[in-house]
Amino acid sequence: MLAAATAISFGFFYLGDKNISNITIVYTLALILTALYTSGYLFGIVSSVFCVIAVNYFFSYPYFRINFSLNGYPVTFIGMLAISLITSATTTALKRQRQAVIEREKDLADADKEKLRANLLRAVSHDLRTPLTGIIGSASSYLENYAGLSEEERTELMTNIKEDSQWLLNMVENLLTVTRIKDNASDQVKKSPEVVEEVVSEAIHRLRKRLPDIQIRVDMPNDFLMLSMDPTLIEQVLINLMENAYLHSGSREPIELIIKEQAHFISFTVRDHGKGISEQQLPYIFEGHQTISETSDGHRGIGIGLSICKTIIQAHDGRIQAANHSDGAEFIFTLPREKEELENV
C-alpha cells in the first residue's frame, strides 16, 4: 500500500502541478488502509514514520534528500507525524472494537445454544422417561391383571397408554424440529414463499388428528397472503401453541387463531379463554423451566415446547411473546416479510 501510494504521488507531483496537499491525502489513505488490514499498532506506527519521511525525501526541496532543517518543517514534521499516528491508532482501535463486538455476539449465540442444549438434555433425561414409565406401568398392569380387571379399568389403562404415547410422539417431533435448526451451519432456516392459509390449514388438520375435540376459530384477512418461511417448522409452532391452549387453559371454549397483515410483518395470535398464565411464570415462560413438573390440571409442563417455539421463531428473524388478556392468555409471534414480498404489496 505504501509503494502504491508513493507511485501515485509521483504521478500527481511530477506530472501535475506539484501540489503537496494531494500527496498528503494519498499517503493518509494508504495509512488508514494499512491500519485497517493489519494487526496491532506496529505496522501503523512504522507506516506513519515512513509517510512523513517519504514526503520529505521525495516531494520536498531539495528532492531525494532528507532535510529537516527547512524553515518551519520541524513543526510540519511533528504535525504530520502526530496526525499519522493518531489516524493509525484510531483506525486500529476501531477495528479491535468491531472484532470485540463480533466476538461478544458470538459468545451470546453460543450461550443461547448451550441453554437450548441444556433444555433438550433435561427433556430427554426426564420428559421422555416419564411417559415411557407410564406406558410400561399401564401395559404391565393390563397384561398381569387382565382377568381381574373390569372393562372400565381396561379402557382406562389403554387410554393412559394412548395419551402417554401421543405426548411422547409430540415431544419427539419437537426434538427433531430443533435438531433441524441446530444441524444448519448458519443457524438459519431454509425459507421459501408459502401461502399462509395453507400452512395454517395443515397445522389445524394435524392437530385435530391428535385432539379430535379441539375447536379452533380462525380470523385472517381475505387477501392472498404469501410469506417466506419453513412451513414444517411454523406448523410445529402453531400446533404447540394451540395444543397448549387446549390442554392448559382449563377451558373448552374455541381457541382463537388471529392472523393480521402489517406493513413489514405478519402477526399470529393464539388466544384462549381460560385461567391465564401466573404472573410468576410469565417472565420465564419461554425458558423451558416448566418441563419437569406436572401442572395443576394434571398435564405435563409446557416449557420445552415453548422454548422450541422461541427457537424456531428467532431462526426466522421473528419475535414471540406471551401475555394475559381479560379472559385468558394469548401467545403472539411475528414473521418478517422479505423485500420481494414488500414490493408486491
Coordinates of C-alpha atoms in Angstrom, one line a residue:
M1 CA 0.0 0.0 0.0
L2 CA 2.8 2.4 0.8
A3 CA 4.6 1.5 -2.5
A4 CA 1.3 2.1 -4.4
A5 CA 0.8 5.4 -2.6
T6 CA 4.3 6.5 -3.5
A7 CA 3.8 5.6 -7.1
I8 CA 0.5 7.5 -7.3
S9 CA 2.1 10.5 -5.5
F10 CA 4.9 10.6 -8.1
G11 CA 2.3 10.8 -10.8
F12 CA 0.5 13.6 -9.0
F13 CA 3.7 15.5 -8.2
Y14 CA 5.9 15.2 -11.3
L15 CA 3.1 15.0 -13.9
G16 CA 0.8 17.5 -12.2
D17 CA 1.1 20.9 -10.5
K18 CA 3.4 19.6 -7.7
N19 CA 0.6 20.3 -5.1
I20 CA 1.8 18.5 -1.9
S21 CA -1.7 18.5 -0.4
N22 CA -2.8 15.8 -2.9
I23 CA 0.2 13.7 -1.8
T24 CA -0.7 14.1 1.8
I25 CA -4.2 12.8 1.1
V26 CA -2.8 9.8 -0.8
Y27 CA -0.4 8.8 2.0
T28 CA -3.2 9.3 4.6
L29 CA -5.5 6.9 2.7
A30 CA -2.7 4.4 2.5
L31 CA -2.0 4.8 6.2
I32 CA -5.7 4.2 7.1
L33 CA -5.9 1.1 4.8
T34 CA -2.6 -0.3 6.4
A35 CA -4.0 0.1 9.9
L36 CA -7.3 -1.4 8.8
Y37 CA -5.9 -4.6 7.2
T38 CA -3.0 -5.3 9.7
S39 CA -3.0 -6.4 13.3
G40 CA -1.6 -4.3 16.2
Y41 CA -0.2 -0.9 16.3
L42 CA 3.4 -1.6 14.9
F43 CA 2.5 -1.5 11.2
G44 CA 0.6 1.7 11.7
I45 CA 3.4 3.4 13.6
V46 CA 6.1 2.3 11.1
S47 CA 3.8 3.4 8.2
S48 CA 3.3 6.8 9.9
V49 CA 7.1 7.4 10.1
F50 CA 7.6 6.2 6.5
C51 CA 4.9 8.6 5.2
V52 CA 6.4 11.6 6.9
I53 CA 10.0 10.7 5.7
A54 CA 8.7 10.0 2.1
V55 CA 7.1 13.4 1.8
N56 CA 10.3 15.0 3.0
Y57 CA 12.6 12.8 0.8
F58 CA 10.6 12.6 -2.5
F59 CA 8.4 15.7 -2.6
S60 CA 10.2 18.5 -0.6
Y61 CA 13.0 20.6 -1.9
P62 CA 15.8 19.6 -2.1
Y63 CA 14.4 16.4 -3.7
F64 CA 15.7 13.0 -2.9
R65 CA 17.4 14.2 0.2
I66 CA 16.2 14.2 3.9
N67 CA 16.4 17.7 5.2
F68 CA 14.5 18.6 8.4
S69 CA 16.3 21.9 8.7
L70 CA 13.9 23.7 6.3
N71 CA 12.2 26.7 7.7
G72 CA 9.1 25.6 9.5
Y73 CA 9.5 22.0 8.5
P74 CA 10.1 20.6 12.1
V75 CA 6.7 21.8 13.1
T76 CA 5.2 20.4 9.9
F77 CA 7.0 17.1 10.5
I78 CA 5.8 16.8 14.1
G79 CA 2.2 17.8 13.0
M80 CA 2.1 15.2 10.2
L81 CA 3.6 12.5 12.4
A82 CA 1.1 13.2 15.1
I83 CA -1.8 13.2 12.7
S84 CA -0.5 9.9 11.1
L85 CA 0.0 8.3 14.5
I86 CA -3.5 9.4 15.7
T87 CA -5.1 8.2 12.5
S88 CA -3.4 4.8 12.7
A89 CA -4.1 4.3 16.4
T90 CA -7.8 5.3 15.9
T91 CA -8.3 3.0 12.9
T92 CA -6.7 0.1 14.8
A93 CA -8.8 0.8 17.9
L94 CA -12.0 0.9 15.9
K95 CA -11.1 -2.4 14.2
R96 CA -10.4 -4.0 17.5
Q97 CA -13.6 -2.7 18.9
R98 CA -15.5 -4.2 16.0
Q99 CA -13.8 -7.5 16.5
A100 CA -14.7 -7.4 20.2
V101 CA -18.4 -6.8 19.3
I102 CA -18.4 -9.7 16.9
E103 CA -16.8 -12.0 19.5
R104 CA -19.3 -10.9 22.1
E105 CA -22.2 -11.6 19.7
K106 CA -20.7 -15.0 19.0
D107 CA -20.4 -15.7 22.8
L108 CA -24.0 -14.7 23.3
A109 CA -25.1 -17.0 20.4
D110 CA -23.0 -19.8 22.0
A111 CA -24.7 -19.2 25.3
D112 CA -28.1 -19.5 23.7
K113 CA -27.1 -22.7 22.1
E114 CA -25.8 -24.0 25.4
K115 CA -29.1 -23.1 27.1
L116 CA -31.1 -24.9 24.4
R117 CA -28.8 -27.9 24.7
A118 CA -29.5 -28.0 28.5
N119 CA -33.2 -27.8 27.9
L120 CA -33.0 -30.6 25.4
L121 CA -31.0 -32.7 27.8
R122 CA -33.5 -32.1 30.5
A123 CA -36.3 -33.1 28.2
V124 CA -34.5 -36.3 27.2
S125 CA -33.5 -37.2 30.7
H126 CA -36.9 -36.7 32.3
D127 CA -39.7 -35.8 30.0
L128 CA -39.1 -38.7 27.7
R129 CA -38.6 -41.1 30.5
T130 CA -41.8 -40.1 32.3
P131 CA -44.3 -41.2 29.6
L132 CA -42.3 -44.3 28.9
T133 CA -42.5 -45.3 32.6
G134 CA -46.3 -44.6 32.4
I135 CA -46.7 -46.7 29.3
I136 CA -44.7 -49.6 30.8
G137 CA -46.6 -49.5 34.0
S138 CA -50.1 -49.4 32.4
A139 CA -49.1 -52.1 29.9
S140 CA -47.8 -54.3 32.8
S141 CA -51.0 -53.9 34.8
Y142 CA -53.1 -54.7 31.8
L143 CA -51.2 -57.9 31.0
E144 CA -50.7 -59.1 34.5
N145 CA -54.2 -58.4 35.9
Y146 CA -56.2 -58.8 32.7
A147 CA -58.6 -61.4 34.1
G148 CA -59.3 -59.4 37.2
L149 CA -59.9 -56.1 35.6
S150 CA -63.3 -54.7 34.7
E151 CA -64.0 -53.4 31.2
E152 CA -63.9 -49.9 32.5
E153 CA -60.5 -50.4 34.1
R154 CA -59.1 -51.9 30.9
T155 CA -60.3 -49.0 28.9
E156 CA -58.7 -46.6 31.4
L157 CA -55.3 -48.3 31.2
M158 CA -55.5 -48.3 27.4
T159 CA -56.5 -44.6 27.4
N160 CA -53.5 -43.8 29.6
I161 CA -51.2 -45.7 27.2
K162 CA -52.6 -43.8 24.2
E163 CA -52.3 -40.4 25.9
D164 CA -48.7 -41.1 27.1
S165 CA -47.8 -42.4 23.6
Q166 CA -49.3 -39.3 22.0
W167 CA -47.5 -37.0 24.3
L168 CA -44.2 -38.9 23.7
L169 CA -44.7 -38.5 19.9
N170 CA -45.3 -34.8 20.3
M171 CA -42.1 -34.4 22.3
V172 CA -40.0 -36.4 19.8
E173 CA -41.4 -34.2 17.0
N174 CA -40.3 -31.1 18.9
L175 CA -36.8 -32.5 19.5
L176 CA -36.5 -33.4 15.8
T177 CA -37.6 -29.9 14.9
V178 CA -34.9 -28.3 17.0
T179 CA -32.3 -30.7 15.5
R180 CA -33.2 -29.5 12.0
I181 CA -32.3 -25.9 13.1
K182 CA -29.2 -26.9 15.0
D183 CA -27.9 -29.0 12.1
N184 CA -27.9 -26.0 9.9
A185 CA -24.4 -24.5 10.0
S186 CA -25.7 -20.9 9.6
D187 CA -28.2 -21.3 12.4
Q188 CA -30.9 -20.1 10.0
V189 CA -33.8 -22.0 8.4
K190 CA -34.3 -22.5 4.7
K191 CA -37.2 -20.3 3.8
S192 CA -39.5 -20.5 0.8
P193 CA -42.5 -18.4 -0.2
E194 CA -45.6 -20.1 1.3
V195 CA -49.3 -19.4 1.3
V196 CA -50.2 -18.6 4.9
E197 CA -53.7 -20.1 4.7
E198 CA -52.3 -23.4 3.5
V199 CA -49.8 -23.6 6.4
V200 CA -52.5 -22.7 8.9
S201 CA -54.9 -25.3 7.4
E202 CA -52.2 -28.1 7.6
A203 CA -51.4 -27.3 11.2
I204 CA -55.0 -27.4 12.2
H205 CA -55.5 -30.7 10.3
R206 CA -52.5 -32.3 12.0
L207 CA -53.6 -31.1 15.4
R208 CA -57.2 -32.4 15.0
K209 CA -55.8 -35.9 14.4
R210 CA -54.2 -35.6 17.8
L211 CA -57.1 -33.8 19.6
P212 CA -60.4 -34.6 17.8
D213 CA -62.5 -32.5 20.2
I214 CA -60.5 -29.3 19.8
Q215 CA -62.4 -26.2 18.5
I216 CA -60.5 -23.5 16.6
R217 CA -61.8 -20.2 15.3
V218 CA -59.6 -18.7 12.6
D219 CA -59.7 -14.9 11.8
M220 CA -57.5 -13.9 8.9
P221 CA -57.6 -11.4 6.0
N222 CA -59.4 -12.4 2.9
D223 CA -56.4 -11.2 0.9
F224 CA -54.0 -13.8 -0.6
L225 CA -51.0 -13.8 1.9
M226 CA -47.6 -15.1 0.9
L227 CA -44.8 -15.3 3.4
S228 CA -41.2 -16.7 3.4
M229 CA -40.9 -19.4 6.0
D230 CA -40.1 -23.0 6.7
P231 CA -43.7 -24.4 6.6
T232 CA -43.0 -27.5 8.6
L233 CA -41.4 -25.5 11.5
I234 CA -44.1 -22.9 11.6
E235 CA -46.7 -25.6 11.6
Q236 CA -45.0 -27.1 14.6
V237 CA -45.1 -23.7 16.4
L238 CA -48.9 -23.3 15.7
I239 CA -49.5 -26.9 16.8
N240 CA -47.6 -26.4 20.0
L241 CA -49.3 -23.1 20.9
M242 CA -52.9 -24.3 20.1
E243 CA -52.3 -27.6 21.9
N244 CA -51.0 -25.8 25.0
A245 CA -54.1 -23.5 24.9
Y246 CA -56.4 -26.6 24.7
L247 CA -54.6 -28.6 27.4
H248 CA -53.6 -25.9 29.9
S249 CA -56.2 -23.2 29.7
G250 CA -58.8 -25.1 31.7
S251 CA -61.5 -24.1 29.2
R252 CA -63.2 -25.8 26.3
E253 CA -64.2 -22.6 24.5
P254 CA -63.0 -22.3 21.0
I255 CA -59.4 -21.3 20.6
E256 CA -58.9 -18.2 18.5
L257 CA -56.2 -18.0 15.8
I258 CA -55.9 -14.4 14.7
I259 CA -53.7 -13.5 11.7
K260 CA -53.0 -9.9 10.9
E261 CA -51.2 -8.3 8.0
Q262 CA -48.8 -5.4 8.9
A263 CA -46.6 -3.3 6.8
H264 CA -43.3 -5.2 7.4
F265 CA -44.5 -8.4 9.1
I266 CA -47.4 -10.8 9.6
S267 CA -48.6 -11.5 13.2
F268 CA -50.1 -14.7 14.5
T269 CA -52.1 -14.7 17.8
V270 CA -53.2 -17.9 19.6
R271 CA -55.7 -16.8 22.2
D272 CA -57.6 -19.0 24.8
H273 CA -60.4 -18.1 27.2
G274 CA -59.2 -19.9 30.3
K275 CA -57.4 -19.2 33.5
G276 CA -54.4 -17.4 32.0
I277 CA -50.7 -17.6 33.0
S278 CA -49.5 -16.9 36.5
E279 CA -47.5 -13.7 36.9
Q280 CA -44.6 -15.6 38.4
Q281 CA -44.4 -17.9 35.4
L282 CA -45.0 -15.3 32.7
P283 CA -41.4 -13.8 32.5
Y284 CA -39.8 -17.3 32.2
I285 CA -42.5 -19.0 30.0
F286 CA -40.1 -19.5 27.1
E287 CA -37.1 -20.5 29.1
G288 CA -38.0 -24.2 29.3
H289 CA -38.1 -24.3 33.2
Q290 CA -41.6 -25.9 33.4
T291 CA -40.7 -29.2 31.7
I292 CA -40.1 -31.5 34.7
S293 CA -43.2 -30.9 36.8
E294 CA -46.8 -31.6 36.2
T295 CA -49.2 -28.7 36.1
S296 CA -52.3 -28.3 38.3
D297 CA -54.5 -29.7 35.6
G298 CA -52.6 -33.0 35.5
H299 CA -50.9 -32.3 32.2
R300 CA -47.2 -32.3 31.9
G301 CA -45.4 -29.0 31.7
I302 CA -45.2 -26.8 28.6
G303 CA -41.7 -25.3 29.0
I304 CA -39.8 -27.3 26.4
G305 CA -42.5 -26.9 23.7
L306 CA -42.5 -23.1 24.2
S307 CA -38.7 -23.0 24.3
I308 CA -38.7 -24.7 20.9
C309 CA -41.3 -22.3 19.6
K310 CA -39.0 -19.4 20.5
T311 CA -36.0 -21.1 18.8
I312 CA -38.0 -21.6 15.6
I313 CA -39.3 -18.0 15.5
Q314 CA -35.9 -16.5 16.3
A315 CA -34.4 -18.6 13.5
H316 CA -37.0 -16.9 11.2
D317 CA -35.8 -13.5 12.5
G318 CA -39.2 -13.1 14.2
R319 CA -40.4 -12.4 17.7
I320 CA -42.7 -14.2 20.1
Q321 CA -44.3 -13.1 23.4
A322 CA -46.9 -14.2 25.9
A323 CA -49.4 -12.2 27.8
N324 CA -52.7 -12.4 29.7
H325 CA -55.8 -10.7 28.4
S326 CA -59.1 -10.0 30.3
D327 CA -60.3 -13.5 29.7
G328 CA -57.3 -15.8 29.4
A329 CA -53.9 -16.0 27.8
E330 CA -52.5 -15.3 24.4
F331 CA -49.3 -16.0 22.5
I332 CA -48.3 -13.7 19.7
F333 CA -45.5 -14.2 17.2
T334 CA -44.5 -12.2 14.2
L335 CA -42.7 -13.2 11.0
P336 CA -40.9 -10.5 8.9
R337 CA -41.8 -10.0 5.2
E338 CA -39.0 -10.3 2.7
K339 CA -38.0 -7.4 0.5
E340 CA -39.6 -9.0 -2.6
E341 CA -42.9 -9.6 -0.7
L342 CA -43.0 -5.9 0.4
E343 CA -42.5 -4.8 -3.2
N344 CA -45.6 -6.9 -4.3
V345 CA -47.8 -5.4 -1.6

